[in-house]
Short mmCIF file of C-alpha atoms in Angstrom, two decimals:
data_model
loop_
_atom_site.label_atom_id
_atom_site.label_comp_id
_atom_site.label_asym_id
_atom_site.label_seq_id
_atom_site.Cartn_x
_atom_site.Cartn_y
_atom_site.Cartn_z
CA MET Q 28 -49.05 64.91 240.09
CA LYS Q 29 -47.35 68.32 240.42
CA ILE Q 30 -46.85 70.14 237.11
CA VAL Q 31 -44.63 73.24 236.90
CA VAL Q 32 -45.70 75.39 233.94
CA ASP Q 33 -44.16 78.51 232.38
CA ALA Q 34 -46.33 81.47 233.38
CA ASN Q 35 -46.77 82.42 229.70
CA VAL Q 36 -48.37 79.12 228.68
CA PRO Q 37 -52.06 79.87 228.00
CA ALA Q 38 -54.89 77.63 229.20
CA ALA Q 39 -52.52 75.80 231.54
CA GLU Q 40 -55.10 75.36 234.26
CA ALA Q 41 -57.79 74.29 231.81
CA CYS Q 42 -55.53 71.62 230.32
CA PHE Q 43 -53.01 70.49 232.91
CA GLY Q 44 -55.35 71.14 235.81
CA THR Q 45 -57.29 68.07 234.68
CA LEU Q 46 -54.13 66.00 235.22
CA GLY Q 47 -52.75 67.36 238.49
CA GLU Q 48 -51.69 70.43 240.49
CA VAL Q 49 -50.48 73.33 238.30
CA VAL Q 50 -47.77 75.69 239.58
CA ARG Q 51 -46.97 78.65 237.33
CA VAL Q 52 -43.42 80.08 237.28
CA PRO Q 53 -41.93 82.76 234.95
CA GLY Q 54 -39.93 80.98 232.27
CA ARG Q 55 -36.59 82.62 232.98
CA GLU Q 56 -36.90 81.76 236.67
CA ILE Q 57 -37.32 78.03 236.12
CA ASP Q 58 -34.24 76.12 237.31
CA ALA Q 59 -33.41 72.84 239.00
CA ALA Q 60 -34.66 74.08 242.37
CA THR Q 61 -38.03 74.93 240.83
CA VAL Q 62 -38.76 71.33 239.87
CA LEU Q 63 -37.21 69.38 242.74
CA ASP Q 64 -40.64 68.10 243.83
CA ALA Q 65 -42.36 68.25 240.42
CA ASP Q 66 -43.49 65.29 238.37
CA ALA Q 67 -43.67 67.24 235.11
CA LEU Q 68 -42.32 70.48 233.63
CA VAL Q 69 -43.94 72.44 230.79
CA VAL Q 70 -41.93 75.30 229.26
CA ARG Q 71 -41.58 77.58 226.27
CA SER Q 72 -38.44 78.57 224.40
CA ILE Q 73 -36.86 80.88 226.99
CA THR Q 74 -36.21 78.12 229.56
CA ARG Q 75 -32.91 76.34 228.98
CA VAL Q 76 -32.96 72.70 230.08
CA ASP Q 77 -29.37 71.50 229.80
CA ALA Q 78 -27.37 68.54 231.09
CA ALA Q 79 -26.24 70.41 234.23
CA MET Q 80 -29.82 71.19 235.22
CA ILE Q 81 -30.93 67.61 234.61
CA GLU Q 82 -27.98 66.22 236.62
CA GLU Q 83 -28.87 68.48 239.55
CA VAL Q 84 -32.52 67.48 239.39
CA LYS Q 85 -31.76 63.76 239.33
CA ARG Q 86 -29.19 63.99 242.16
CA SER Q 87 -31.89 65.51 244.34
CA GLY Q 88 -34.13 62.49 243.92
CA SER Q 89 -36.79 64.54 242.14
CA PRO Q 90 -39.79 62.62 240.79
CA LEU Q 91 -39.52 64.57 237.49
CA ARG Q 92 -40.32 62.14 234.66
CA PHE Q 93 -41.73 64.35 231.88
CA ILE Q 94 -40.68 67.63 230.20
CA GLY Q 95 -42.64 69.26 227.40
CA THR Q 96 -41.99 72.43 225.42
CA CYS Q 97 -45.00 74.16 223.87
CA THR Q 98 -42.86 75.27 220.92
CA ILE Q 99 -41.70 74.09 217.53
CA GLY Q 100 -38.00 74.55 218.34
CA THR Q 101 -36.10 72.25 220.69
CA ASP Q 102 -32.60 73.74 220.67
CA HIS Q 103 -33.16 74.93 224.27
CA MET Q 104 -33.45 71.28 225.32
CA ASP Q 105 -30.67 68.75 225.82
CA GLU Q 106 -32.64 65.80 224.50
CA GLN Q 107 -29.76 63.38 224.95
CA ALA Q 108 -29.47 64.24 228.66
CA LEU Q 109 -33.22 63.75 229.07
CA ALA Q 110 -33.05 60.36 227.38
CA ASP Q 111 -30.00 59.33 229.43
CA HIS Q 112 -31.93 59.98 232.66
CA GLY Q 113 -35.19 58.39 231.53
CA ILE Q 114 -37.16 61.63 231.33
CA ALA Q 115 -39.86 61.59 228.66
CA PHE Q 116 -39.82 64.58 226.29
CA ALA Q 117 -42.38 66.12 223.95
CA SER Q 118 -42.43 69.22 221.75
CA ALA Q 119 -45.14 70.84 219.66
CA PRO Q 120 -43.99 70.75 216.02
CA GLY Q 121 -46.02 72.99 213.75
CA CYS Q 122 -48.06 74.56 216.55
CA ASN Q 123 -47.28 78.19 215.68
CA ALA Q 124 -46.17 77.80 212.07
CA GLU Q 125 -49.26 79.53 210.69
CA ALA Q 126 -48.69 82.50 213.00
CA VAL Q 127 -45.09 82.89 211.83
CA VAL Q 128 -46.22 82.85 208.21
CA ASP Q 129 -48.83 85.51 209.06
CA TYR Q 130 -46.03 87.62 210.56
CA VAL Q 131 -43.82 87.22 207.48
CA LEU Q 132 -46.58 88.17 205.06
CA ALA Q 133 -47.71 91.14 207.17
CA SER Q 134 -44.12 92.38 207.48
CA LEU Q 135 -43.47 92.11 203.75
CA ALA Q 136 -46.75 93.91 203.02
CA THR Q 137 -45.69 96.69 205.40
CA LEU Q 138 -42.32 97.08 203.67
CA ALA Q 139 -44.00 97.08 200.27
CA GLU Q 140 -46.12 100.03 201.40
CA ARG Q 141 -43.18 101.90 202.96
CA GLN Q 142 -40.83 101.38 200.03
CA ASP Q 143 -43.44 101.61 197.29
CA PHE Q 144 -42.98 98.25 195.63
CA ARG Q 145 -45.43 95.50 194.72
CA LEU Q 146 -44.89 92.26 196.60
CA ALA Q 147 -46.19 90.35 193.60
CA GLU Q 148 -43.19 91.59 191.61
CA ARG Q 149 -40.60 90.32 194.09
CA ARG Q 150 -38.91 86.92 194.08
CA VAL Q 151 -38.74 85.40 197.55
CA GLY Q 152 -36.04 83.00 198.68
CA ILE Q 153 -37.01 80.65 201.53
CA VAL Q 154 -34.21 79.01 203.52
CA GLY Q 155 -35.55 76.02 205.43
CA VAL Q 156 -38.70 74.36 204.08
CA GLY Q 157 -40.02 72.69 207.21
CA ASN Q 158 -43.15 73.45 209.22
CA VAL Q 159 -42.87 77.21 208.73
CA GLY Q 160 -40.94 77.52 205.48
CA GLY Q 161 -43.10 74.93 203.76
CA ARG Q 162 -46.29 76.77 204.71
CA LEU Q 163 -44.77 80.09 203.63
CA LEU Q 164 -43.82 78.59 200.28
CA GLY Q 165 -47.36 77.30 199.83
CA ARG Q 166 -49.03 80.58 200.66
CA LEU Q 167 -46.71 82.76 198.58
CA THR Q 168 -47.09 80.45 195.61
CA ALA Q 169 -50.89 80.52 195.99
CA MET Q 170 -50.67 84.33 196.00
CA GLY Q 171 -48.84 84.23 192.67
CA ILE Q 172 -45.44 85.21 194.08
CA GLU Q 173 -42.36 83.52 192.62
CA CYS Q 174 -40.26 81.63 195.17
CA LEU Q 175 -36.96 79.75 195.33
CA ALA Q 176 -36.35 77.25 198.13
CA CYS Q 177 -33.19 76.09 199.89
CA ASP Q 178 -33.10 73.11 202.27
CA PRO Q 179 -29.92 70.99 202.03
CA PRO Q 180 -30.92 68.49 204.78
CA ARG Q 181 -34.21 67.85 203.01
CA VAL Q 182 -32.46 67.42 199.66
CA GLU Q 183 -30.08 64.93 201.26
CA ALA Q 184 -32.92 63.01 202.90
CA GLU Q 185 -34.94 62.93 199.68
CA SER Q 186 -31.87 61.84 197.71
CA ILE Q 187 -31.53 58.83 200.00
CA GLU Q 188 -35.24 58.10 199.58
CA GLU Q 189 -34.89 58.51 195.81
CA GLU Q 190 -32.22 55.81 195.75
CA ARG Q 191 -34.63 53.49 197.54
CA THR Q 192 -37.94 54.25 195.84
CA GLY Q 193 -37.21 56.23 192.68
CA PRO Q 194 -37.42 59.95 191.76
CA GLU Q 195 -39.61 61.95 194.13
CA GLY Q 196 -39.48 65.58 193.10
CA LEU Q 197 -36.13 67.03 194.17
CA ALA Q 198 -36.47 69.70 191.49
CA GLY Q 199 -36.98 73.20 192.80
CA PHE Q 200 -34.33 73.28 195.53
CA HIS Q 201 -31.35 75.59 195.21
CA ASP Q 202 -28.27 76.37 197.25
CA LEU Q 203 -28.17 79.40 199.53
CA ASP Q 204 -25.79 81.40 197.38
CA THR Q 205 -28.15 81.02 194.42
CA LEU Q 206 -30.97 82.49 196.51
CA ILE Q 207 -28.72 85.38 197.52
CA ASP Q 208 -27.84 86.02 193.87
CA GLU Q 209 -31.33 85.69 192.40
CA CYS Q 210 -33.89 86.77 195.01
CA ASP Q 211 -35.19 90.14 196.20
CA VAL Q 212 -36.32 88.83 199.60
CA LEU Q 213 -34.53 86.24 201.74
CA CYS Q 214 -36.52 84.55 204.54
CA LEU Q 215 -34.72 82.36 207.09
CA HIS Q 216 -36.69 79.56 208.75
CA THR Q 217 -33.99 77.12 209.81
CA PRO Q 218 -33.42 75.45 213.18
CA LEU Q 219 -30.20 76.21 215.01
CA VAL Q 220 -27.64 73.48 214.30
CA SER Q 221 -24.19 74.11 215.77
CA GLU Q 222 -22.15 71.37 214.11
CA GLY Q 223 -22.08 68.98 211.19
CA PRO Q 224 -22.45 69.28 207.43
CA HIS Q 225 -25.66 71.32 207.73
CA ALA Q 226 -24.69 73.63 210.57
CA THR Q 227 -26.76 76.81 210.62
CA HIS Q 228 -24.91 78.87 213.24
CA HIS Q 229 -24.01 82.10 211.38
CA LEU Q 230 -25.37 80.57 208.20
CA LEU Q 231 -25.55 84.15 207.03
CA ASP Q 232 -22.00 85.11 207.90
CA ALA Q 233 -20.07 88.28 207.02
CA ARG Q 234 -19.31 87.03 203.50
CA ARG Q 235 -22.91 86.27 202.66
CA ILE Q 236 -24.21 89.46 204.27
CA ALA Q 237 -21.75 91.43 202.14
CA ALA Q 238 -23.06 89.59 199.06
CA LEU Q 239 -26.68 90.73 199.59
CA ALA Q 240 -27.66 92.97 196.71
CA PRO Q 241 -28.70 96.57 197.35
CA GLY Q 242 -32.45 96.72 197.91
CA MET Q 243 -32.70 93.17 199.29
CA VAL Q 244 -34.96 92.41 202.24
CA LEU Q 245 -33.53 89.99 204.81
CA LEU Q 246 -36.12 88.50 207.15
CA ASN Q 247 -35.19 86.21 210.04
CA ALA Q 248 -37.99 84.53 211.97
CA GLY Q 249 -36.11 81.29 212.59
CA ARG Q 250 -33.24 81.41 215.07
CA GLY Q 251 -31.20 84.50 215.94
CA ASP Q 252 -27.83 82.76 215.90
CA CYS Q 253 -28.29 81.84 212.25
CA VAL Q 254 -27.29 85.41 211.34
CA ASP Q 255 -24.01 87.12 212.25
CA GLY Q 256 -25.60 90.09 213.99
CA ARG Q 257 -22.41 92.13 214.16
CA ALA Q 258 -21.80 91.78 210.42
CA LEU Q 259 -25.42 92.67 209.68
CA ARG Q 260 -25.23 95.75 211.91
CA GLN Q 261 -22.09 96.88 210.11
CA ARG Q 262 -23.75 96.45 206.71
CA LEU Q 263 -26.85 98.37 207.79
CA ALA Q 264 -24.87 101.13 209.48
CA GLY Q 265 -22.31 101.43 206.71
CA GLN Q 266 -24.07 101.04 203.39
CA GLY Q 267 -27.66 101.13 204.60
CA ASP Q 268 -28.82 99.71 201.29
CA ILE Q 269 -30.68 96.61 202.46
CA THR Q 270 -33.63 96.18 204.83
CA ALA Q 271 -33.70 93.79 207.78
CA VAL Q 272 -36.81 92.36 209.41
CA LEU Q 273 -35.71 90.64 212.61
CA ASP Q 274 -37.87 88.77 215.09
CA VAL Q 275 -35.10 86.57 216.50
CA TRP Q 276 -31.73 87.69 217.80
CA GLU Q 277 -28.41 86.62 219.19
CA HIS Q 278 -28.15 86.92 222.98
CA GLU Q 279 -31.88 87.24 223.71
CA PRO Q 280 -33.15 89.06 225.71
CA ALA Q 281 -30.10 91.35 225.89
CA ILE Q 282 -30.09 91.89 222.14
CA ASP Q 283 -27.98 94.36 220.16
CA ALA Q 284 -29.88 97.64 220.59
CA ALA Q 285 -27.95 99.28 217.75
CA LEU Q 286 -29.00 96.50 215.37
CA ALA Q 287 -32.61 96.81 216.53
CA ASP Q 288 -32.49 100.55 215.78
CA LEU Q 289 -31.23 99.87 212.26
CA ALA Q 290 -33.76 97.15 211.40
CA GLY Q 291 -36.75 98.11 209.29
CA ILE Q 292 -38.92 95.97 211.54
CA ALA Q 293 -37.55 94.78 214.89
CA THR Q 294 -39.77 92.59 217.08
CA PRO Q 295 -39.14 90.63 220.32
CA HIS Q 296 -39.37 87.00 219.17
CA VAL Q 297 -43.15 87.12 218.83
CA ALA Q 298 -43.69 86.01 215.22
CA GLY Q 299 -45.34 82.83 216.46
CA TYR Q 300 -47.18 84.47 219.36
CA SER Q 301 -50.72 84.06 218.13
CA LEU Q 302 -53.26 82.85 220.66
CA ASP Q 303 -54.16 80.07 218.23
CA GLY Q 304 -50.56 78.89 218.00
CA LYS Q 305 -50.00 79.03 221.74
CA LEU Q 306 -53.17 77.07 222.38
CA ARG Q 307 -52.13 74.43 219.86
CA GLY Q 308 -48.79 74.13 221.65
CA THR Q 309 -50.46 73.82 225.05
CA HIS Q 310 -52.90 71.24 223.73
CA GLN Q 311 -50.19 69.14 222.07
CA ILE Q 312 -48.17 68.95 225.31
CA TYR Q 313 -51.34 68.31 227.34
CA ARG Q 314 -52.08 65.30 225.13
CA ALA Q 315 -48.48 64.08 225.40
CA LEU Q 316 -48.45 64.37 229.21
CA ALA Q 317 -51.83 62.65 229.51
CA HIS Q 318 -50.54 59.79 227.37
CA HIS Q 319 -47.36 59.57 229.45
CA ALA Q 320 -49.38 59.46 232.66
CA GLY Q 321 -51.90 56.97 231.29
CA LEU Q 322 -54.75 59.44 231.74
CA PRO Q 323 -57.51 60.42 229.28
CA ALA Q 324 -57.12 63.66 227.31
CA ARG Q 325 -60.72 64.77 226.92
CA LEU Q 326 -60.22 68.44 226.04
CA THR Q 327 -60.11 69.38 222.36
CA ILE Q 328 -58.48 72.47 220.86
CA ASN Q 329 -61.97 73.83 220.14
CA ASP Q 330 -62.68 73.80 223.87
CA LEU Q 331 -59.87 76.31 224.40
CA ALA Q 332 -60.15 78.94 221.67
CA PRO Q 333 -62.45 81.94 222.28
CA PRO Q 334 -64.27 83.71 219.42
CA PRO Q 335 -62.02 86.17 217.55
CA PRO Q 336 -62.51 89.90 218.29
CA VAL Q 337 -63.19 90.49 214.58
CA ALA Q 338 -64.80 87.47 212.99
CA ARG Q 339 -66.00 88.84 209.63
CA LEU Q 340 -65.09 91.64 207.24
CA VAL Q 341 -67.08 92.67 204.15
CA LEU Q 342 -65.20 93.95 201.08
CA ASP Q 343 -66.58 95.60 197.97
CA GLY Q 344 -64.90 97.37 195.07
CA GLY Q 345 -62.57 100.36 195.32
CA LEU Q 346 -59.40 98.81 196.73
CA SER Q 347 -56.38 97.63 194.80
CA SER Q 348 -55.22 94.10 195.53
CA GLU Q 349 -52.29 95.37 197.63
CA GLU Q 350 -54.53 97.75 199.59
CA ALA Q 351 -57.08 95.03 200.26
CA LEU Q 352 -54.37 92.63 201.36
CA ARG Q 353 -52.85 95.13 203.81
CA LEU Q 354 -56.27 96.06 205.19
CA CYS Q 355 -57.23 92.44 205.90
CA MET Q 356 -53.85 91.61 207.41
CA ARG Q 357 -53.91 94.60 209.75
CA VAL Q 358 -57.35 93.75 211.04
CA VAL Q 359 -55.71 90.62 212.43
CA HIS Q 360 -52.03 91.49 212.94
CA ASP Q 361 -49.86 94.57 212.39
CA PRO Q 362 -46.13 93.97 213.07
CA ARG Q 363 -45.57 97.73 213.36
CA ARG Q 364 -47.26 97.52 216.76
CA ASP Q 365 -44.71 94.97 217.93
CA HIS Q 366 -41.82 97.04 216.51
CA ASP Q 367 -43.00 100.15 218.32
CA SER Q 368 -43.61 98.23 221.53
CA LEU Q 369 -40.06 96.83 221.60
CA HIS Q 370 -38.47 100.24 221.14
CA ARG Q 371 -40.77 101.89 223.66
CA GLU Q 372 -40.21 99.27 226.35
CA ALA Q 373 -36.46 99.15 225.71
CA ARG Q 374 -36.24 102.91 226.31
CA ARG Q 375 -38.34 102.58 229.45
CA LEU Q 376 -36.84 99.47 231.04
CA GLY Q 377 -33.61 98.73 229.20
CA MET Q 378 -33.34 96.26 226.35
CA ALA Q 379 -33.33 92.95 228.22
CA LYS Q 380 -36.24 93.78 230.54
CA GLY Q 381 -38.10 95.57 227.76
CA PHE Q 382 -37.69 92.59 225.41
CA ASP Q 383 -39.05 90.15 227.98
CA GLY Q 384 -41.76 92.58 229.06
CA CYS Q 385 -43.11 92.74 225.52
CA ARG Q 386 -43.32 88.96 225.40
CA THR Q 387 -44.84 88.60 228.84
CA HIS Q 388 -47.55 91.19 228.22
CA TYR Q 389 -48.11 90.46 224.53
CA PRO Q 390 -51.63 91.53 223.47
CA LEU Q 391 -54.25 89.20 222.08
CA ARG Q 392 -53.48 88.20 218.50
CA ARG Q 393 -55.33 85.77 216.28
CA GLU Q 394 -54.35 84.19 212.97
CA PHE Q 395 -55.46 85.17 209.47
CA ALA Q 396 -57.63 82.05 209.29
CA SER Q 397 -59.76 83.37 212.17
CA LEU Q 398 -61.11 86.13 209.89
CA GLU Q 399 -63.81 85.41 207.34
CA LEU Q 400 -63.85 87.77 204.36
CA SER Q 401 -67.17 88.30 202.63
CA LEU Q 402 -66.59 89.51 199.07
CA ARG Q 403 -69.29 91.42 197.23
CA GLU Q 404 -69.45 91.67 193.46
CA GLY Q 405 -66.89 94.46 193.17
CA ALA Q 406 -64.29 92.49 195.14
CA LEU Q 407 -64.73 89.01 193.71
CA GLY Q 408 -61.45 89.26 191.82
CA LEU Q 409 -59.59 89.42 195.13
CA ALA Q 410 -60.63 85.90 196.14
CA PRO Q 411 -57.55 83.99 194.87
CA LEU Q 412 -55.09 86.42 196.49
CA LEU Q 413 -56.87 86.57 199.85
CA THR Q 414 -57.48 82.84 199.99
CA GLY Q 415 -53.83 82.23 199.13
CA ALA Q 416 -52.77 84.58 201.93
CA GLY Q 417 -54.60 82.38 204.44
CA PHE Q 418 -57.97 84.07 204.99
CA ARG Q 419 -61.33 82.29 204.85
CA VAL Q 420 -63.17 83.78 201.88
CA ALA Q 421 -66.88 83.69 201.16
CA THR Q 422 -68.68 85.38 198.26
CA ASP Q 423 -72.02 87.14 198.76
#
């Protein structure tokens, strides 16, 4: 079996090499010609697999029978075209959700330091309460931070279930305009849906961007097309009274350089780029391909992950809760590094090549849960906050 794999998929040889011959190809270079003699294709989010590509592949008589994406999102895949041509498909839901939540928390902690506010005193609105948004809601709530949630498709689905089985806890969901009116931070974690009653393309359009209150933080780590980038750039350039944290963009990798310059934190679609998350994605697709091929999947996720570079940190008294939180986060992940890297590489190579270069050569990053915090007597009071944030906490 010949398996074409995006060059940025980690542990590809360790996993897929047990199933067949692995051929690595840069994600943006994968096209129909690349897979004409392949049995399986494994990609990440930058490879577009549309109906035209599938038609060309099938006309060639290619043996391609399986495509997997090592990502949560699937909007780069034409699933209907795959089904129409009998090509099995698998994605990796939830694989990098913890990493995205780490990114969100680290970014908000950075802004709190820059702008001299306490995160605990801010109300956070979460739009989209799926794999990522649901975890973010859980962690923020555990940290004692007030949250409002918006997820119309989930409300609709639960309303249907309520009719069938009785009340099931719809309380707590609000519409988007309520979040805009009542929250200090707005976090977008929705999939990209182009049509229908719950379309998310330009969900934050010019009207809603104009309605954001001065001082609000807008964070998008979902899909770039969910925000009208032009309208956001005009708001930031004109009034300059809100802060944007953007990890996803319209027209990637040739993103709006002026918008990136105006964003408080601008990163190249790497919120979910932890090694842990990537390995989970690889492993999920490895298991799916093995099942499709009728072969055993003997490798476990623990066989793939190396020890973290910093495994344990000891804390004693002397730090405020916000200082301790920032310190622990930055031991694991500091989004300022990714912001600086994007701007540096864009100046050196141009935006599109710089954007992709940052992703291709992204440095090793682990998740908060890889770090164990040992709390001595003077720091015991920090345990609920740090545990809520996602760290493993032990008390000496």
